[in-house]
Coordinates of C-alpha atoms in Angstrom, one line a residue:
M28 CA -3.5 -4.2 -16.4
A29 CA -2.2 -1.5 -14.0
R30 CA -4.5 1.4 -13.6
T31 CA -3.0 4.7 -13.8
P32 CA -4.2 8.5 -13.4
K33 CA -5.7 9.3 -16.5
S34 CA -6.8 12.8 -18.3
S35 CA -6.8 11.8 -22.1
G36 CA -6.7 7.7 -21.5
R37 CA -2.7 8.2 -21.4
P38 CA -0.6 8.3 -18.1
R39 CA 0.7 11.8 -17.7
P40 CA 4.4 12.6 -17.9
A41 CA 4.7 13.4 -14.4
F42 CA 3.1 10.3 -13.4
E43 CA 5.5 8.2 -15.7
S44 CA 8.7 10.3 -14.4
G45 CA 7.6 9.3 -10.7
L46 CA 7.1 5.7 -11.9
R47 CA 10.4 5.6 -13.4
R48 CA 12.0 6.8 -10.0
S49 CA 10.1 4.6 -7.9
Q50 CA 11.0 1.7 -10.3
A51 CA 14.8 2.6 -10.0
S52 CA 14.7 2.8 -6.2
R53 CA 12.9 -0.4 -6.1
E54 CA 16.0 -2.1 -7.7
E55 CA 18.2 -0.5 -6.2
A56 CA 16.9 -1.9 -2.9
R57 CA 16.5 -5.2 -4.4
R58 CA 20.3 -5.3 -5.3
R59 CA 21.2 -4.4 -1.6
G60 CA 18.9 -6.9 -0.3
I61 CA 16.3 -4.5 1.0
E62 CA 12.4 -5.2 0.5
V63 CA 9.9 -2.4 0.0
A64 CA 6.7 -2.3 1.1
V65 CA 4.8 0.3 -1.1
S66 CA 1.0 1.8 -0.5
N67 CA -0.5 3.8 -3.2
P68 CA -1.5 6.2 -2.8
C69 CA -0.5 6.3 1.0
F70 CA -0.2 4.2 3.9
E71 CA -3.5 4.7 5.2
L72 CA -5.0 2.4 2.5
W73 CA -3.4 -0.4 4.4
L74 CA -5.3 0.6 7.7
L75 CA -8.5 1.4 5.8
L76 CA -8.1 -2.4 4.5
H77 CA -8.5 -3.4 8.1
F78 CA -12.4 -2.6 7.7
A79 CA -13.2 -2.8 4.4
D80 CA -12.6 -3.3 0.6
H81 CA -11.5 -0.2 -1.0
T82 CA -11.0 -0.4 -5.3
A83 CA -11.7 3.2 -6.2
H84 CA -8.7 5.4 -7.5
A85 CA -7.5 7.9 -4.8
A86 CA -5.1 10.4 -6.1
T87 CA -3.7 11.7 -2.4
Y88 CA -3.9 11.1 1.3
K89 CA -6.7 13.8 1.3
A90 CA -8.8 11.8 -0.9
L91 CA -8.6 8.4 1.0
L92 CA -9.1 9.8 4.4
P93 CA -12.4 10.0 4.3
Y94 CA -13.0 6.5 3.8
L95 CA -10.6 5.7 6.6
Q96 CA -12.3 8.1 8.8
R97 CA -15.9 6.1 8.5
H98 CA -14.2 3.3 10.3
R99 CA -11.8 6.0 12.5
P100 CA -13.5 9.0 13.2
G101 CA -11.1 11.2 14.3
Y102 CA -7.8 9.8 12.6
D103 CA -4.6 11.6 13.2
K104 CA -1.8 10.0 11.3
T105 CA 0.3 11.3 14.0
R106 CA -1.0 9.2 16.6
V107 CA -1.9 5.5 15.1
D108 CA -2.5 2.9 17.9
F109 CA -2.0 -0.6 17.1
A110 CA -4.6 -1.8 19.0
D111 CA -7.1 -0.1 16.6
Y112 CA -6.0 -2.6 13.8
R113 CA -4.6 -5.6 15.8
D114 CA -7.7 -7.4 14.7
G115 CA -7.9 -6.6 11.3
W116 CA -4.8 -7.3 9.7
R117 CA -5.4 -10.9 8.1
A118 CA -8.5 -9.7 6.5
A119 CA -6.3 -6.6 5.4
G120 CA -3.7 -8.8 3.6
V121 CA -6.6 -10.6 1.9
R122 CA -7.7 -7.6 0.6
A123 CA -4.9 -5.8 -0.5
R124 CA -3.7 -9.2 -2.2
R125 CA -6.8 -8.9 -4.5
L126 CA -5.7 -5.1 -5.4
A127 CA -2.3 -5.8 -7.4
D128 CA -0.2 -8.4 -8.2
E129 CA 2.8 -8.9 -5.7
G130 CA 5.4 -6.3 -6.7
R131 CA 3.1 -4.1 -8.9
E132 CA 1.7 -1.9 -6.1
C133 CA 3.2 1.4 -7.5
E134 CA 1.8 0.7 -10.5
V135 CA -1.6 0.1 -9.4
N136 CA -4.0 2.6 -7.5
P137 CA -5.2 1.8 -5.0
A138 CA -2.5 -1.0 -3.8
T139 CA -0.6 -1.7 -1.1
G140 CA 2.2 -4.1 -0.6
V141 CA 2.4 -3.9 3.5
W142 CA 0.6 -7.3 3.8
R143 CA 4.0 -8.9 3.3
L144 CA 5.8 -7.2 5.8
V145 CA 3.0 -7.6 8.5
E146 CA 3.1 -11.5 7.6
R147 CA 6.9 -11.6 7.9
I148 CA 6.6 -10.2 11.5
A149 CA 3.6 -12.3 12.4
D150 CA 5.0 -15.2 11.6
G151 CA 9.0 -14.4 12.2
S152 CA 10.2 -15.5 9.0
R153 CA 13.4 -13.6 7.3
P154 CA 13.5 -13.2 3.6
D155 CA 15.5 -15.4 1.8
R156 CA 18.4 -13.2 0.6
T157 CA 20.0 -15.8 -1.9
G158 CA 17.7 -15.2 -4.7

């Protein structure tokens, strides 16, 4: 079951509205043959997973940043160096798959689907656009 931000045990209206817009955008992308890699709450989750598991809810980039900085002190999102993450992408993919079912990343926090993009790049494959 997807985890959502909670205050009284029910998803907040703003979250539900954002989720609906996100789902509509992903459906439109799918109709156009575009695949989307979602990270919730942010791309930095994917980077963090190169070094460690992370299963705790993180509401924002600012909430997740201290965890990444434990492994990359001084991390600056405008200066990401691929060499810092090159050796950990396979482990990050394994960790990411455990966070959410494929395609449900926007419904779960934390979760990321960047692993699918990276695996496609690594193996040189192209998605099957016939289905």
